Short mmCIF file of C-alpha atoms (C1' of nucleotides) in Angstrom, two decimals:
data_model
loop_
_atom_site.label_atom_id
_atom_site.label_comp_id
_atom_site.label_asym_id
_atom_site.label_seq_id
_atom_site.Cartn_x
_atom_site.Cartn_y
_atom_site.Cartn_z
CA UNK A 1 -188.53 -46.18 89.52
CA UNK A 2 -187.64 -44.28 92.75
CA UNK A 3 -184.04 -44.16 93.93
CA UNK A 4 -184.76 -45.93 97.16
CA UNK A 5 -185.58 -49.16 95.45
CA UNK A 6 -182.13 -49.73 93.99
CA UNK A 7 -180.44 -50.99 97.20
CA UNK A 8 -183.23 -53.49 97.52
CA UNK A 9 -182.19 -54.80 94.15
CA UNK A 10 -178.47 -54.86 94.78
CA UNK A 11 -178.76 -57.08 97.81
CA UNK A 12 -180.32 -60.07 96.06
CA UNK A 13 -177.55 -59.77 93.50
CA UNK A 14 -174.96 -60.10 96.24
CA UNK A 15 -176.80 -62.97 97.76
CA UNK A 16 -176.77 -64.64 94.38
CA UNK A 17 -173.05 -64.00 94.06
CA UNK A 18 -172.60 -65.57 97.47
CA UNK A 19 -174.66 -68.59 96.56
CA UNK A 20 -172.95 -68.97 93.19
CA UNK A 21 -169.57 -68.84 94.87
CA UNK A 22 -170.75 -71.46 97.33
CA UNK A 23 -171.93 -73.79 94.58
CA UNK A 24 -168.74 -73.33 92.60
CA UNK A 25 -166.54 -74.03 95.57
CA UNK A 26 -168.46 -77.13 96.52
CA UNK A 27 -168.10 -78.44 93.01
CA UNK A 28 -164.41 -77.62 92.85
CA UNK A 29 -163.86 -79.39 96.13
CA UNK A 30 -165.65 -82.48 94.89
CA UNK A 31 -163.66 -82.41 91.67
CA UNK A 32 -160.48 -82.32 93.66
CA UNK A 33 -161.57 -85.35 95.63
CA UNK A 34 -162.45 -87.15 92.48
CA UNK A 35 -159.08 -86.34 91.00
CA UNK A 36 -157.35 -87.59 94.12
CA UNK A 37 -159.11 -90.91 93.82
CA UNK A 38 -157.94 -91.10 90.24
CA UNK A 39 -154.43 -90.79 91.63
CA UNK A 40 -155.11 -93.60 94.10
CA UNK A 41 -156.28 -95.83 91.27
CA UNK A 42 -153.13 -95.07 89.33
CA UNK A 43 -151.11 -95.98 92.41
CA UNK A 44 -152.80 -99.34 92.75
CA UNK A 45 -152.10 -100.13 89.11
CA UNK A 46 -148.46 -99.16 89.66
CA UNK A 47 -148.25 -101.37 92.69
CA UNK A 48 -149.76 -104.28 90.75
CA UNK A 49 -147.36 -103.67 87.91
CA UNK A 50 -144.48 -103.70 90.39
CA UNK A 51 -145.82 -107.05 91.61
CA UNK A 52 -145.48 -108.44 88.11
CA UNK A 53 -149.05 -108.12 86.90
CA UNK A 54 -149.92 -106.98 83.40
CA UNK A 55 -151.74 -103.69 83.75
CA UNK A 56 -153.27 -103.85 80.32
CA UNK A 57 -154.85 -107.22 81.05
CA UNK A 58 -156.05 -105.97 84.43
CA UNK A 59 -157.75 -103.00 82.80
CA UNK A 60 -159.30 -105.28 80.27
CA UNK A 61 -160.63 -107.64 82.90
CA UNK A 62 -162.05 -104.80 84.99
CA UNK A 63 -163.64 -103.40 81.87
CA UNK A 64 -165.16 -106.79 81.11
CA UNK A 65 -166.67 -107.05 84.55
CA UNK A 66 -168.28 -103.68 83.99
CA UNK A 67 -169.60 -104.75 80.61
CA UNK A 68 -171.10 -107.90 82.05
CA UNK A 69 -173.00 -105.79 84.53
CA UNK A 70 -174.09 -103.46 81.78
CA UNK A 71 -175.29 -106.38 79.68
CA UNK A 72 -177.40 -107.59 82.57
CA UNK A 73 -178.97 -104.16 82.91
CA UNK A 74 -179.51 -104.05 79.16
CA UNK A 75 -181.30 -107.34 79.22
CA UNK A 76 -183.65 -106.12 81.87
CA UNK A 77 -184.50 -102.95 80.00
CA UNK A 78 -184.97 -104.98 76.81
CA UNK A 79 -187.37 -107.18 78.69
CA UNK A 80 -189.29 -104.11 79.78
CA UNK A 81 -189.36 -102.75 76.28
CA UNK A 82 -190.68 -105.97 74.85
CA UNK A 83 -193.25 -106.27 77.59
CA UNK A 84 -194.44 -102.79 76.82
CA UNK A 85 -194.47 -103.49 73.11
CA UNK A 86 -196.59 -106.55 73.72
CA UNK A 87 -198.98 -104.68 76.00
CA UNK A 88 -197.87 -106.62 79.04
CA UNK A 89 -197.96 -103.46 81.12
CA UNK B 1 -141.89 -135.99 89.90
CA UNK B 2 -140.60 -135.57 93.49
CA UNK B 3 -142.95 -134.46 96.21
CA UNK B 4 -141.25 -131.19 96.89
CA UNK B 5 -141.77 -129.63 93.50
CA UNK B 6 -145.56 -129.53 93.09
CA UNK B 7 -146.44 -127.37 96.12
CA UNK B 8 -143.70 -124.98 95.20
CA UNK B 9 -145.35 -124.43 91.88
CA UNK B 10 -149.04 -124.42 92.81
CA UNK B 11 -148.73 -122.18 95.78
CA UNK B 12 -147.25 -119.15 94.07
CA UNK B 13 -150.01 -119.37 91.50
CA UNK B 14 -152.66 -119.21 94.18
CA UNK B 15 -150.95 -116.38 95.87
CA UNK B 16 -150.87 -114.52 92.57
CA UNK B 17 -154.56 -115.12 92.06
CA UNK B 18 -155.23 -113.83 95.56
CA UNK B 19 -153.16 -110.76 95.04
CA UNK B 20 -154.65 -110.07 91.63
CA UNK B 21 -158.11 -110.34 93.10
CA UNK B 22 -157.11 -107.97 95.82
CA UNK B 23 -155.79 -105.41 93.34
CA UNK B 24 -158.86 -105.66 91.17
CA UNK B 25 -161.17 -105.23 94.11
CA UNK B 26 -159.30 -102.25 95.45
CA UNK B 27 -159.49 -100.60 92.03
CA UNK B 28 -163.16 -101.36 91.61
CA UNK B 29 -163.86 -99.93 95.06
CA UNK B 30 -162.00 -96.73 94.21
CA UNK B 31 -163.82 -96.46 90.93
CA UNK B 32 -167.12 -96.75 92.73
CA UNK B 33 -166.10 -93.93 95.07
CA UNK B 34 -165.09 -91.82 92.14
CA UNK B 35 -168.41 -92.48 90.46
CA UNK B 36 -170.25 -91.58 93.63
CA UNK B 37 -168.47 -88.24 93.76
CA UNK B 38 -169.55 -87.69 90.15
CA UNK B 39 -173.08 -88.16 91.36
CA UNK B 40 -172.55 -85.60 94.12
CA UNK B 41 -171.26 -83.12 91.60
CA UNK B 42 -174.29 -83.68 89.43
CA UNK B 43 -176.48 -83.10 92.51
CA UNK B 44 -174.82 -79.78 93.25
CA UNK B 45 -175.38 -78.66 89.66
CA UNK B 46 -179.01 -79.69 89.97
CA UNK B 47 -179.36 -77.75 93.16
CA UNK B 48 -177.81 -74.70 91.56
CA UNK B 49 -180.10 -75.10 88.57
CA UNK B 50 -183.07 -75.25 90.94
CA UNK B 51 -181.79 -72.00 92.42
CA UNK B 52 -181.99 -70.34 89.03
CA UNK B 53 -178.38 -70.60 87.94
CA UNK B 54 -177.33 -71.47 84.42
CA UNK B 55 -175.49 -74.78 84.61
CA UNK B 56 -173.81 -74.47 81.25
CA UNK B 57 -172.31 -71.11 82.15
CA UNK B 58 -171.25 -72.44 85.55
CA UNK B 59 -169.35 -75.25 83.91
CA UNK B 60 -167.68 -72.77 81.63
CA UNK B 61 -166.62 -70.54 84.53
CA UNK B 62 -165.28 -73.47 86.50
CA UNK B 63 -163.33 -74.53 83.45
CA UNK B 64 -161.84 -71.06 83.15
CA UNK B 65 -160.83 -71.07 86.80
CA UNK B 66 -158.85 -74.23 86.14
CA UNK B 67 -156.77 -72.55 83.47
CA UNK B 68 -154.24 -70.02 84.58
CA UNK B 69 -154.44 -66.53 83.14
CA UNK B 70 -151.69 -67.12 80.56
CA UNK B 71 -153.47 -70.06 79.02
CA UNK B 72 -156.72 -68.12 78.92
CA UNK B 73 -155.11 -65.24 77.05
CA UNK B 74 -153.37 -67.67 74.74
CA UNK B 75 -156.63 -69.29 73.80
CA UNK B 76 -158.47 -66.05 73.28
CA UNK B 77 -155.68 -64.68 71.14
CA UNK B 78 -155.64 -67.79 68.96
CA UNK B 79 -159.39 -67.54 68.61
CA UNK B 80 -159.17 -63.95 67.48
CA UNK B 81 -156.51 -64.81 64.94
CA UNK B 82 -158.64 -67.60 63.51
CA UNK B 83 -161.74 -65.44 63.46
CA UNK B 84 -159.89 -62.75 61.54
CA UNK B 85 -158.53 -65.28 59.10
CA UNK B 86 -162.12 -66.35 58.39
CA UNK B 87 -163.40 -62.81 58.11
CA UNK B 88 -165.53 -63.16 61.25
CA UNK B 89 -164.86 -59.57 62.18
CA UNK C 1 -135.87 -56.51 63.36
CA UNK C 2 -135.38 -54.93 59.90
CA UNK C 3 -138.44 -53.75 58.01
CA UNK C 4 -137.91 -56.05 55.09
CA UNK C 5 -138.64 -59.17 57.06
CA UNK C 6 -142.26 -58.33 57.82
CA UNK C 7 -143.76 -58.96 54.35
CA UNK C 8 -142.13 -62.33 54.35
CA UNK C 9 -144.13 -63.06 57.42
CA UNK C 10 -147.43 -61.65 56.22
CA UNK C 11 -147.63 -63.78 53.13
CA UNK C 12 -147.54 -67.12 54.89
CA UNK C 13 -150.20 -65.72 57.15
CA UNK C 14 -152.46 -65.07 54.18
CA UNK C 15 -151.75 -68.48 52.78
CA UNK C 16 -152.61 -69.89 56.15
CA UNK C 17 -155.87 -67.96 56.15
CA UNK C 18 -156.67 -69.49 52.80
CA UNK C 19 -155.86 -72.95 53.98
CA UNK C 20 -157.71 -72.48 57.24
CA UNK C 21 -160.78 -71.32 55.34
CA UNK C 22 -160.47 -74.37 53.08
CA UNK C 23 -160.31 -76.76 56.02
CA UNK C 24 -163.17 -75.11 57.78
CA UNK C 25 -165.38 -75.21 54.73
CA UNK C 26 -164.61 -78.85 54.05
CA UNK C 27 -165.55 -79.69 57.61
CA UNK C 28 -168.72 -77.66 57.50
CA UNK C 29 -169.74 -79.35 54.28
CA UNK C 30 -169.17 -82.78 55.78
CA UNK C 31 -171.13 -81.82 58.85
CA UNK C 32 -174.02 -80.77 56.65
CA UNK C 33 -173.97 -84.11 54.91
CA UNK C 34 -173.90 -85.90 58.20
CA UNK C 35 -176.85 -83.86 59.41
CA UNK C 36 -178.76 -84.66 56.24
CA UNK C 37 -178.27 -88.36 56.81
CA UNK C 38 -179.63 -87.87 60.29
CA UNK C 39 -182.74 -86.51 58.65
CA UNK C 40 -182.95 -89.54 56.36
CA UNK C 41 -182.73 -91.81 59.37
CA UNK C 42 -185.53 -89.93 61.03
CA UNK C 43 -187.60 -90.30 57.89
CA UNK C 44 -187.15 -94.06 57.85
CA UNK C 45 -188.24 -94.27 61.47
CA UNK C 46 -191.28 -92.18 60.61
CA UNK C 47 -192.12 -94.42 57.71
CA UNK C 48 -191.79 -97.49 59.89
CA UNK C 49 -193.95 -95.91 62.53
CA UNK C 50 -196.55 -95.14 59.86
CA UNK C 51 -196.40 -98.85 58.95
CA UNK C 52 -197.34 -99.79 62.48
CA UNK C 53 -193.92 -100.58 63.90
CA UNK C 54 -192.87 -99.56 67.38
CA UNK C 55 -190.03 -97.09 66.98
CA UNK C 56 -188.80 -97.50 70.51
CA UNK C 57 -188.44 -101.25 70.09
CA UNK C 58 -186.76 -100.77 66.72
CA UNK C 59 -184.20 -98.45 68.26
CA UNK C 60 -183.61 -100.94 71.06
CA UNK C 61 -183.15 -103.78 68.59
CA UNK C 62 -180.74 -101.81 66.48
CA UNK C 63 -178.85 -100.88 69.61
CA UNK C 64 -178.66 -104.52 70.58
CA UNK C 65 -177.27 -105.49 67.20
CA UNK C 66 -174.55 -102.88 67.69
CA UNK C 67 -173.74 -104.20 71.13
CA UNK C 68 -173.51 -107.75 69.86
CA UNK C 69 -171.02 -106.62 67.27
CA UNK C 70 -169.11 -104.72 69.94
CA UNK C 71 -169.05 -107.80 72.14
CA UNK C 72 -167.64 -109.84 69.30
CA UNK C 73 -164.90 -107.26 68.77
CA UNK C 74 -164.24 -107.18 72.49
CA UNK C 75 -163.80 -110.94 72.58
CA UNK C 76 -161.27 -110.76 69.78
CA UNK C 77 -159.27 -108.06 71.47
CA UNK C 78 -159.44 -109.99 74.73
CA UNK C 79 -158.07 -112.97 72.92
CA UNK C 80 -155.22 -110.87 71.64
CA UNK C 81 -154.54 -109.48 75.06
CA UNK C 82 -154.42 -112.89 76.64
CA UNK C 83 -152.22 -114.21 73.87
CA UNK C 84 -149.85 -111.37 74.45
CA UNK C 85 -149.99 -111.85 78.19
CA UNK C 86 -149.08 -115.50 77.72
CA UNK C 87 -146.26 -114.71 75.37
CA UNK C 88 -148.03 -116.29 72.40
CA UNK C 89 -146.89 -113.44 70.22
CA UNK D 1 -199.29 -128.74 53.79
CA UNK D 2 -202.53 -127.81 51.94
CA UNK D 3 -202.55 -124.61 49.97
CA UNK D 4 -205.50 -122.90 51.69
CA UNK D 5 -205.24 -122.30 55.41
CA UNK D 6 -201.65 -121.86 56.62
CA UNK D 7 -200.42 -119.26 54.12
CA UNK D 8 -203.20 -116.90 55.14
CA UNK D 9 -201.78 -116.69 58.62
CA UNK D 10 -198.09 -117.04 57.96
CA UNK D 11 -197.84 -114.66 55.10
CA UNK D 12 -198.76 -111.41 56.85
CA UNK D 13 -196.37 -112.25 59.65
CA UNK D 14 -193.60 -112.89 57.17
CA UNK D 15 -194.38 -109.72 55.36
CA UNK D 16 -194.09 -107.76 58.59
CA UNK D 17 -190.84 -109.48 59.41
CA UNK D 18 -189.62 -108.68 55.89
CA UNK D 19 -190.61 -105.07 56.18
CA UNK D 20 -189.14 -104.70 59.64
CA UNK D 21 -185.90 -106.20 58.41
CA UNK D 22 -185.90 -103.81 55.51
CA UNK D 23 -186.39 -100.80 57.75
CA UNK D 24 -183.70 -101.92 60.15
CA UNK D 25 -181.24 -102.50 57.36
CA UNK D 26 -181.93 -99.15 55.76
CA UNK D 27 -181.34 -97.45 59.07
CA UNK D 28 -178.18 -99.38 59.78
CA UNK D 29 -176.87 -98.52 56.35
CA UNK D 30 -177.56 -94.84 56.88
CA UNK D 31 -175.90 -94.96 60.29
CA UNK D 32 -172.83 -96.48 58.71
CA UNK D 33 -172.67 -93.67 56.19
CA UNK D 34 -173.04 -91.13 58.92
CA UNK D 35 -170.27 -92.76 60.87
CA UNK D 36 -168.05 -92.78 57.80
CA UNK D 37 -168.56 -89.06 57.40
CA UNK D 38 -167.55 -88.65 61.01
CA UNK D 39 -164.32 -90.40 60.06
CA UNK D 40 -163.82 -88.02 57.15
CA UNK D 41 -164.26 -85.06 59.45
CA UNK D 42 -161.70 -86.46 61.81
CA UNK D 43 -159.35 -86.90 58.90
CA UNK D 44 -159.70 -83.28 57.87
CA UNK D 45 -158.94 -82.17 61.40
CA UNK D 46 -155.89 -84.39 61.38
CA UNK D 47 -154.75 -82.93 58.12
CA UNK D 48 -155.23 -79.42 59.48
CA UNK D 49 -153.29 -80.36 62.59
CA UNK D 50 -150.49 -81.69 60.42
CA UNK D 51 -150.52 -78.30 58.68
CA UNK D 52 -149.89 -76.59 61.99
CA UNK D 53 -153.41 -75.54 62.90
CA UNK D 54 -154.82 -75.78 66.37
CA UNK D 55 -157.69 -78.25 66.21
CA UNK D 56 -159.28 -77.15 69.43
CA UNK D 57 -159.50 -73.55 68.29
CA UNK D 58 -160.80 -74.66 64.90
CA UNK D 59 -163.63 -76.55 66.59
CA UNK D 60 -164.41 -73.50 68.66
CA UNK D 61 -164.52 -71.24 65.61
CA UNK D 62 -166.74 -73.66 63.70
CA UNK D 63 -169.02 -73.77 66.71
CA UNK D 64 -169.19 -70.00 66.78
CA UNK D 65 -170.08 -69.88 63.10
CA UNK D 66 -173.06 -72.09 63.88
CA UNK D 67 -174.43 -69.62 66.44
CA UNK D 68 -175.86 -66.38 65.26
CA UNK D 69 -174.54 -63.14 66.66
CA UNK D 70 -177.38 -62.69 69.17
CA UNK D 71 -176.75 -66.02 70.80
CA UNK D 72 -173.05 -65.25 70.95
CA UNK D 73 -173.60 -61.95 72.72
CA UNK D 74 -176.07 -63.57 75.06
CA UNK D 75 -173.53 -66.17 76.10
CA UNK D 76 -170.72 -63.70 76.55
CA UNK D 77 -172.89 -61.40 78.62
CA UNK D 78 -173.92 -64.24 80.89
CA UNK D 79 -170.33 -65.30 81.24
CA UNK D 80 -169.24 -61.82 82.21
CA UNK D 81 -171.99 -61.63 84.81
CA UNK D 82 -170.90 -64.90 86.39
CA UNK D 83 -167.23 -63.93 86.22
CA UNK D 84 -167.98 -60.68 88.00
CA UNK D 85 -170.01 -62.48 90.64
CA UNK D 86 -166.98 -64.64 91.35
CA UNK D 87 -164.56 -61.73 91.37
CA UNK D 88 -162.80 -62.94 88.22
CA UNK D 89 -162.28 -59.37 87.04
"C1'" DC E 1 -188.58 -80.78 79.86
"C1'" DG E 2 -186.59 -84.98 81.20
"C1'" DG E 3 -184.43 -89.24 79.74
"C1'" DC E 4 -181.52 -91.53 76.50
"C1'" DG E 5 -178.42 -92.62 72.98
"C1'" DC E 6 -174.62 -90.71 70.27
"C1'" DT E 7 -170.78 -87.84 69.71
"C1'" DA E 8 -166.96 -85.36 71.29
"C1'" DC E 9 -163.67 -84.06 74.49
"C1'" DG E 10 -160.13 -84.61 78.05
"C1'" DT E 11 -157.06 -87.87 80.28
"C1'" DC E 12 -154.02 -91.40 80.75
"C1'" DC E 13 -150.97 -94.82 78.89
"C1'" DG E 14 -147.66 -96.89 75.84
"C1'" DT E 15 -144.59 -95.83 71.74
"C1'" DC E 16 -141.17 -93.92 69.07
"C1'" DG F 1 -142.07 -85.19 74.34
"C1'" DA F 2 -145.11 -85.63 70.63
"C1'" DC F 3 -148.12 -88.89 68.86
"C1'" DG F 4 -151.86 -91.94 68.56
"C1'" DG F 5 -155.07 -95.27 71.14
"C1'" DA F 6 -158.33 -96.48 74.91
"C1'" DC F 7 -161.26 -95.17 78.44
"C1'" DG F 8 -164.55 -92.47 81.12
"C1'" DT F 9 -167.22 -88.41 81.39
"C1'" DA F 10 -169.68 -84.37 79.66
"C1'" DG F 11 -172.54 -82.09 76.04
"C1'" DC F 12 -176.12 -82.38 72.65
"C1'" DG F 13 -179.95 -83.64 69.88
"C1'" DC F 14 -183.89 -86.60 69.56
"C1'" DC F 15 -187.92 -88.48 71.42
"C1'" DG F 16 -191.87 -88.99 74.23
#
DNA sequence: CGGCGCTACGTCCGTC
DNA sequence: GACGGACGTAGCGCCG
């Protein structure tokens, strides 16, 4: 391979480094935001607790509401599965 | 039972229910936002993957950037010690 | 630090190496067993499939049975939580 | 019910139900065993932790033992490349 | 190879 | 402040 071709190769590498850096930074920024929201959630629980509510029960209730939604989804997918199994495309 | 007592008792209960509902909804809203950001993060990883980057390695690097240098050394040292103890030269 | 103290330190290290090795080997053995059971499970599915059963539906059904059990547990813990919340220790 | 007609139709269905039930139960039993072993593994880790070992590092070492040397080098090389690209000398 | 279900890991919370 | 418990999220192996 002739010498002249090397620089041609190094540039894509730099570009990749640039792009990698860009991806990583975008992700890190998003993770920060997500973490911040976690802090907000904690604050709301604290506020509720200060207002005399039982945090444990609140968590449980919120969890239940999620599970109910999940159950509904599950039922739908089950329906699909059974329909498929019965050839009701 | 005198007239005055009932309202005094029922009203605080309603207020509590209102406030509880408010807290729960605020939390659920925040959790949705957090989940959405998780989706964004996944999208960025997908985009990077499409650009030829190795997602697994990216995650590892991002993890390393979160640790400070001391912790990193600590971990590596421990790992070496354990490897030696197990004859994994 | 006087020279004499070093050997005192090296011996526990060796003992630790022994113990570490022991722990690691126990874990690896257990993981092998677990993996083997995974193979058995796969075999049963294969057998069922050979007998004309729909594996996907079977998995779904088994998953459902797990969820039902989980729901039952959840209800019990909810009951406990509410009892606690209401001071019905 | 007369002996002749009904059993011819009901019996195969019952047999299938029987067999399906059998398969499902075998699988569920195996899954229980697998889960139990998972518990045993956790116990060993706990015991090791109680003996002063670092569980996280232990997991890492056990993971490394699962990979062969080539894979290990591969991963480390990739990691170095990405670290360099991000200026994490 | 892409989805999915399970497992494992990190995090947060209450406890001692 | 170390510990265990609960929860959500990420990684992994299986399947189609």
